[in-house]
XYZ file of C-alpha atoms in Angstrom:
259
model
C 88.187 108.552 121.130
C 90.142 105.175 119.695
C 86.667 104.246 117.617
C 87.640 108.499 116.210
C 91.171 108.036 115.176
C 89.892 104.579 113.295
C 86.753 106.302 111.716
C 84.946 104.676 109.409
C 87.080 101.087 110.680
C 84.335 98.873 110.607
C 83.787 95.735 112.159
C 82.411 92.536 111.952
C 81.826 91.564 114.975
C 79.566 95.207 115.601
C 75.693 94.565 115.024
C 75.134 97.490 113.620
C 78.180 97.682 111.398
C 76.367 94.883 108.988
C 75.896 96.811 106.293
C 79.415 98.528 106.131
C 81.127 95.462 106.957
C 79.427 93.325 104.104
C 79.225 95.754 101.126
C 83.353 95.997 102.373
C 83.662 92.370 102.632
C 82.806 91.849 98.476
C 85.245 93.763 97.648
C 88.121 91.386 98.924
C 85.550 88.298 97.881
C 86.368 89.763 94.417
C 89.747 90.528 94.291
C 90.409 87.185 95.860
C 89.248 85.536 92.703
C 91.580 87.886 90.311
C 94.879 88.022 91.752
C 97.806 86.693 92.224
C 101.377 86.602 92.922
C 103.153 89.748 94.738
C 100.786 91.509 96.270
C 100.587 95.014 97.928
C 97.663 96.337 100.277
C 97.451 99.935 100.625
C 94.877 100.153 104.372
C 95.003 97.519 105.964
C 92.388 98.221 108.835
C 91.542 95.823 110.731
C 92.123 92.782 108.668
C 89.027 90.896 108.064
C 90.281 90.911 104.268
C 93.618 89.451 104.941
C 93.036 85.757 105.092
C 90.801 85.506 101.562
C 93.794 87.246 99.457
C 97.174 85.968 101.697
C 95.512 81.920 100.887
C 95.583 83.058 96.896
C 99.157 84.933 96.332
C 102.540 83.909 96.899
C 103.483 87.115 98.623
C 101.047 89.449 100.667
C 102.488 93.252 101.521
C 100.386 95.012 103.310
C 100.647 98.490 104.458
C 98.822 101.107 107.396
C 99.408 104.210 109.284
C 98.157 102.537 112.461
C 98.389 98.922 113.864
C 95.674 96.445 114.345
C 95.677 93.797 116.838
C 93.372 91.567 114.914
C 96.995 90.995 111.926
C 98.998 90.510 114.065
C 97.361 86.353 114.962
C 97.380 86.782 111.002
C 100.962 87.853 110.394
C 101.769 84.377 112.483
C 98.892 81.817 110.901
C 100.248 82.984 107.470
C 104.122 82.601 106.237
C 103.874 85.463 103.105
C 102.297 88.362 105.402
C 104.310 91.685 105.435
C 103.170 94.811 107.528
C 104.132 97.823 107.049
C 103.290 100.785 108.998
C 103.704 103.461 106.773
C 102.414 107.103 105.820
C 101.714 107.374 102.256
C 101.773 108.203 99.278
C 105.758 107.819 98.672
C 105.931 104.494 99.334
C 109.010 104.623 100.502
C 111.598 101.524 100.370
C 109.137 100.010 98.536
C 111.609 99.787 94.540
C 110.080 100.075 91.151
C 107.855 96.625 89.404
C 107.736 95.005 92.307
C 104.225 93.759 92.349
C 102.154 92.284 90.678
C 98.806 93.569 91.852
C 97.950 96.511 94.655
C 94.334 96.850 96.552
C 93.495 99.611 98.259
C 89.504 99.886 99.189
C 87.754 102.796 100.671
C 91.446 104.930 100.981
C 92.130 107.590 98.209
C 88.750 109.325 99.227
C 90.810 109.890 101.916
C 94.062 110.631 100.442
C 95.466 114.348 99.496
C 97.486 114.241 96.636
C 95.745 111.408 94.553
C 98.028 112.029 91.700
C 100.983 111.323 93.467
C 99.274 108.227 95.328
C 97.837 107.035 91.296
C 101.628 107.453 90.317
C 103.162 105.287 93.210
C 101.078 102.663 92.932
C 102.164 102.461 89.109
C 105.437 102.431 89.967
C 105.669 99.749 92.408
C 103.336 97.753 89.774
C 105.630 95.218 87.337
C 104.077 96.325 83.812
C 100.928 94.052 83.299
C 101.024 94.183 86.657
C 96.526 95.928 87.817
C 95.290 97.555 90.270
C 91.834 96.846 92.332
C 90.560 100.370 93.700
C 87.425 101.161 95.726
C 86.079 104.914 96.357
C 82.619 105.509 97.100
C 80.231 106.866 94.699
C 79.750 110.461 95.200
C 76.310 110.734 93.822
C 74.487 107.869 96.117
C 76.924 110.225 99.102
C 73.793 110.503 101.238
C 75.823 113.995 103.113
C 79.337 115.515 102.730
C 81.548 112.831 104.894
C 84.433 115.105 107.007
C 86.610 112.314 106.549
C 87.247 112.421 102.585
C 89.198 114.795 101.078
C 86.992 113.785 97.985
C 84.927 111.194 96.146
C 84.023 111.233 93.264
C 82.125 110.066 89.662
C 81.992 107.366 87.065
C 84.189 109.992 85.220
C 86.209 111.530 87.585
C 88.413 108.357 88.989
C 88.646 106.790 85.386
C 90.017 110.201 84.336
C 92.511 109.984 87.138
C 93.709 106.519 86.572
C 94.242 106.736 82.687
C 96.753 109.767 83.746
C 99.663 106.597 84.669
C 97.544 103.672 83.763
C 96.975 102.354 80.242
C 93.356 100.402 80.291
C 90.483 101.234 83.104
C 87.665 98.995 82.855
C 85.356 101.297 85.051
C 82.682 98.645 87.768
C 80.787 99.356 90.572
C 79.002 97.628 93.059
C 75.651 97.023 93.409
C 72.946 96.162 96.892
C 70.005 93.752 95.796
C 66.702 94.635 97.702
C 68.090 93.592 100.615
C 71.058 96.155 100.980
C 68.445 99.300 99.047
C 65.962 98.627 101.810
C 68.684 99.203 104.500
C 70.312 102.023 101.860
C 66.966 103.686 101.479
C 66.239 103.532 105.419
C 69.323 105.006 105.956
C 68.938 108.163 103.993
C 65.175 109.127 105.599
C 67.429 108.630 108.999
C 70.610 110.900 107.795
C 67.519 113.405 105.943
C 65.687 112.994 109.598
C 69.173 114.919 110.848
C 70.479 117.194 108.256
C 67.279 119.098 108.137
C 67.721 120.810 110.900
C 71.539 122.150 109.188
C 69.801 125.264 108.421
C 72.550 127.588 107.282
C 74.630 124.312 105.191
C 77.411 124.034 107.187
C 78.178 120.017 106.895
C 79.618 122.395 103.636
C 80.950 125.271 104.610
C 82.530 124.720 107.830
C 86.223 123.053 106.516
C 86.551 118.848 107.761
C 88.437 119.164 110.372
C 85.732 120.818 112.591
C 82.729 118.317 111.502
C 84.488 115.056 111.536
C 84.156 114.306 115.691
C 80.607 114.916 115.615
C 79.867 112.908 112.408
C 81.548 110.212 113.539
C 79.608 110.592 116.769
C 76.351 111.075 114.828
C 77.038 108.232 112.138
C 77.459 105.822 115.616
C 74.517 106.651 116.773
C 71.933 106.980 113.694
C 73.597 102.829 112.616
C 72.954 101.383 116.092
C 69.479 103.247 116.006
C 68.899 101.698 112.540
C 69.584 98.722 114.291
C 67.010 99.283 117.257
C 64.472 99.875 115.222
C 64.941 97.094 112.557
C 67.509 93.950 113.678
C 66.019 92.460 111.252
C 66.085 94.535 108.645
C 69.872 95.565 109.496
C 70.901 91.260 110.397
C 69.933 89.454 107.207
C 72.386 91.137 105.167
C 74.969 89.061 103.288
C 78.037 89.530 100.873
C 74.837 88.230 98.479
C 73.207 91.373 98.375
C 75.651 92.999 96.916
C 77.063 92.979 93.430
C 79.408 93.871 90.530
C 78.614 94.895 86.994
C 79.391 97.893 85.153
C 80.283 101.362 86.822
C 77.047 103.444 86.441
C 75.141 106.789 88.912
C 73.721 104.291 91.099
C 76.515 101.597 91.803
C 77.344 102.281 95.884
C 80.642 102.458 95.617
C 83.225 102.779 92.270
C 85.055 99.253 91.775
C 88.028 99.811 89.193
C 90.493 97.827 87.747
C 93.356 99.902 86.250
C 96.303 97.961 84.226
C 99.601 99.299 84.156
């Protein structure tokens, strides 16, 4: 049940998560090149990106609705980190114009009121501050993910951010041949499962009904792919992903919005 409660939170210790982990790590690696000053992270997760960011900034505040055992040692190691347990939005207790950067990776798709979410981010950013956000590209999703309230196409996320931000740089995360070999193998595996969905239940049933079955099948599928071709999964590195201008074929949207 702990795995269910923290759905989609991948671990660098689980080999079957390697594709998703390396793809997610790229966002932190790229953000570490951009951030400075005071940084707010929305969505701590298992904390695997904390050290990349904390070592580059003056102050790092990270928010999550769950506490994670992996985070506590990092709070002791870095004196500039603070963890806040909080359900958001809004960002209660955080004053206006506080942070130079806000980073939030694979979170916005879970937020019911995404307009309030982005408005709150804009509020806590200093003038000229920047938001760095990632989210799955809907056009590349293999099936409906019931843990996601919505997913975005390239123009949809840009339009949402422009309601509050002065400018938006629309970038995307892409995979090289090694990463896309896994993507296409996973696509075939998912199609073998969903071909039995004659009634299109994945789209017709409420999200809450599908969440646990999806999580179990998703985990089973990843482990089956690992056992079928360990080398294909294990050889994927962060360097097999790269960032370029957002297009319909990018795996994730990677947008930088300026206040």
